Short mmCIF file of C-alpha atoms in Angstrom, two decimals:
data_model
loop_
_atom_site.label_atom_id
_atom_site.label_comp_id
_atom_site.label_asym_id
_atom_site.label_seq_id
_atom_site.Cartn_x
_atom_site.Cartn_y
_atom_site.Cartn_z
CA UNK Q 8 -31.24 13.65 -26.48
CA UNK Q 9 -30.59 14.84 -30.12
CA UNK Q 10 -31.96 12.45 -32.71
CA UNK Q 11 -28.54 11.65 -33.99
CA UNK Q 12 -27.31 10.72 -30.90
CA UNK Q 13 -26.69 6.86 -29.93
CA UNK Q 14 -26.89 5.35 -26.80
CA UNK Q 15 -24.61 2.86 -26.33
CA UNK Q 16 -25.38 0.15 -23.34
CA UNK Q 17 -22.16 -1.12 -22.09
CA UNK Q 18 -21.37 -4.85 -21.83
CA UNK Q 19 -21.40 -6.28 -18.59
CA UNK Q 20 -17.91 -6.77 -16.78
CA UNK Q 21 -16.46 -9.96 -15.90
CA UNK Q 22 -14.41 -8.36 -13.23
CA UNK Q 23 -16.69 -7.46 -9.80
CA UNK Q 24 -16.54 -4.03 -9.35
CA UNK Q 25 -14.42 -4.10 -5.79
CA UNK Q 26 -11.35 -6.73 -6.69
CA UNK Q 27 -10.05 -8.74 -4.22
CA UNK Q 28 -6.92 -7.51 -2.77
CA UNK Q 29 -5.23 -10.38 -3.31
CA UNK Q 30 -4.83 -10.14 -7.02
CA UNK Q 31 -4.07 -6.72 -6.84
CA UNK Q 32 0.73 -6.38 -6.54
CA UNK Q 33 1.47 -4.68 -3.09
CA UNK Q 34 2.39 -1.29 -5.51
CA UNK Q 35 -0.83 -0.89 -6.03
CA UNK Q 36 -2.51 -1.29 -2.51
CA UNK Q 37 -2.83 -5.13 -2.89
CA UNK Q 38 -1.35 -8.11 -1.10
CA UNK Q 39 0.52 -9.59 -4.15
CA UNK Q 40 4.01 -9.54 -4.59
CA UNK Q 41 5.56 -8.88 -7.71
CA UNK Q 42 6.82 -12.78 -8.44
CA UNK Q 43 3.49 -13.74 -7.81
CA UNK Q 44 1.86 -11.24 -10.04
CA UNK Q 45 4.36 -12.47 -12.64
CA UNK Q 46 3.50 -16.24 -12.24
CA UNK Q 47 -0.35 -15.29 -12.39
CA UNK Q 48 0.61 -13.57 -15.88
CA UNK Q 49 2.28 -16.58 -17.08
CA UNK Q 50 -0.23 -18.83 -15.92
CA UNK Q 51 -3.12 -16.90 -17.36
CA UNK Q 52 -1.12 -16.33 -20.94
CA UNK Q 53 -0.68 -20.30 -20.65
CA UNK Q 54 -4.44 -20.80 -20.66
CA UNK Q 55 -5.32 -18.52 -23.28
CA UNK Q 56 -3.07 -20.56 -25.24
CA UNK Q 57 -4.88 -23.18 -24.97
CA UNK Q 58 -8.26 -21.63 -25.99
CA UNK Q 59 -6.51 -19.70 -29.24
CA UNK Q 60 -7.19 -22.27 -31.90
CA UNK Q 61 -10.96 -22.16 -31.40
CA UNK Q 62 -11.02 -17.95 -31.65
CA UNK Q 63 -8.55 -18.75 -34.71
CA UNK Q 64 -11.40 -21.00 -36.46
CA UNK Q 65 -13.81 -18.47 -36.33
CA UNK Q 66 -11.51 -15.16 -36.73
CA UNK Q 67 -8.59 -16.40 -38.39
CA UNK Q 68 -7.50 -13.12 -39.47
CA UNK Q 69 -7.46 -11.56 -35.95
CA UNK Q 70 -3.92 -11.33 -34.67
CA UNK Q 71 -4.99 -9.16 -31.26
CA UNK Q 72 -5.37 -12.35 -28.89
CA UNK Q 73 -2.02 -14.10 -29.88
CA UNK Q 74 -0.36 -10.68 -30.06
CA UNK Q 75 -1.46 -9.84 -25.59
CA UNK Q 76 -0.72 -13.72 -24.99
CA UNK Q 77 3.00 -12.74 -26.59
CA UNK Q 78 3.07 -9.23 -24.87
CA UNK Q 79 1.67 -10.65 -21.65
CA UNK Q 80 4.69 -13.30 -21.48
CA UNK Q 81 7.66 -11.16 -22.60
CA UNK Q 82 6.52 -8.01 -20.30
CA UNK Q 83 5.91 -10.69 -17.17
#
């Protein structure tokens, strides 16, 4: 390896790496049908909510969270 070169160790996922087929919408292989999926999205953007003025307190300049809760919601 060069000696300018970095090696970068990735962060562990939080997603295992074979996802259950029932999370996955039926146009992609899964079992989950497109109201579903939508609900799920909803659901999830409503809990993230929820957490958004703690990651506010300690990045209060940081727009990306409340800007996927707002594209999560209008593209579900």
């Amino acid at each position: 390896m060069p000696a300018t070169a970095v090696r970068v160790r990735s962060a562990p996922m939080a997603l295992p790496e074979v996802r259950d087929p029932r999370m996955i919408t039926i146009r992609r292989g899964g079992a989950l049908i497109d109201a579903d999926h939508q609900l799920l999205a909803l659901w999830a953007a409503d809990c993230a909510e929820h957490v958004l003025p703690f990651f506010d307190s300690e990045s209060p300049g940081d727009g990306r969270p409340r800007d996927a809760i707002c594209w999560s919601v209008f593209s579900a």
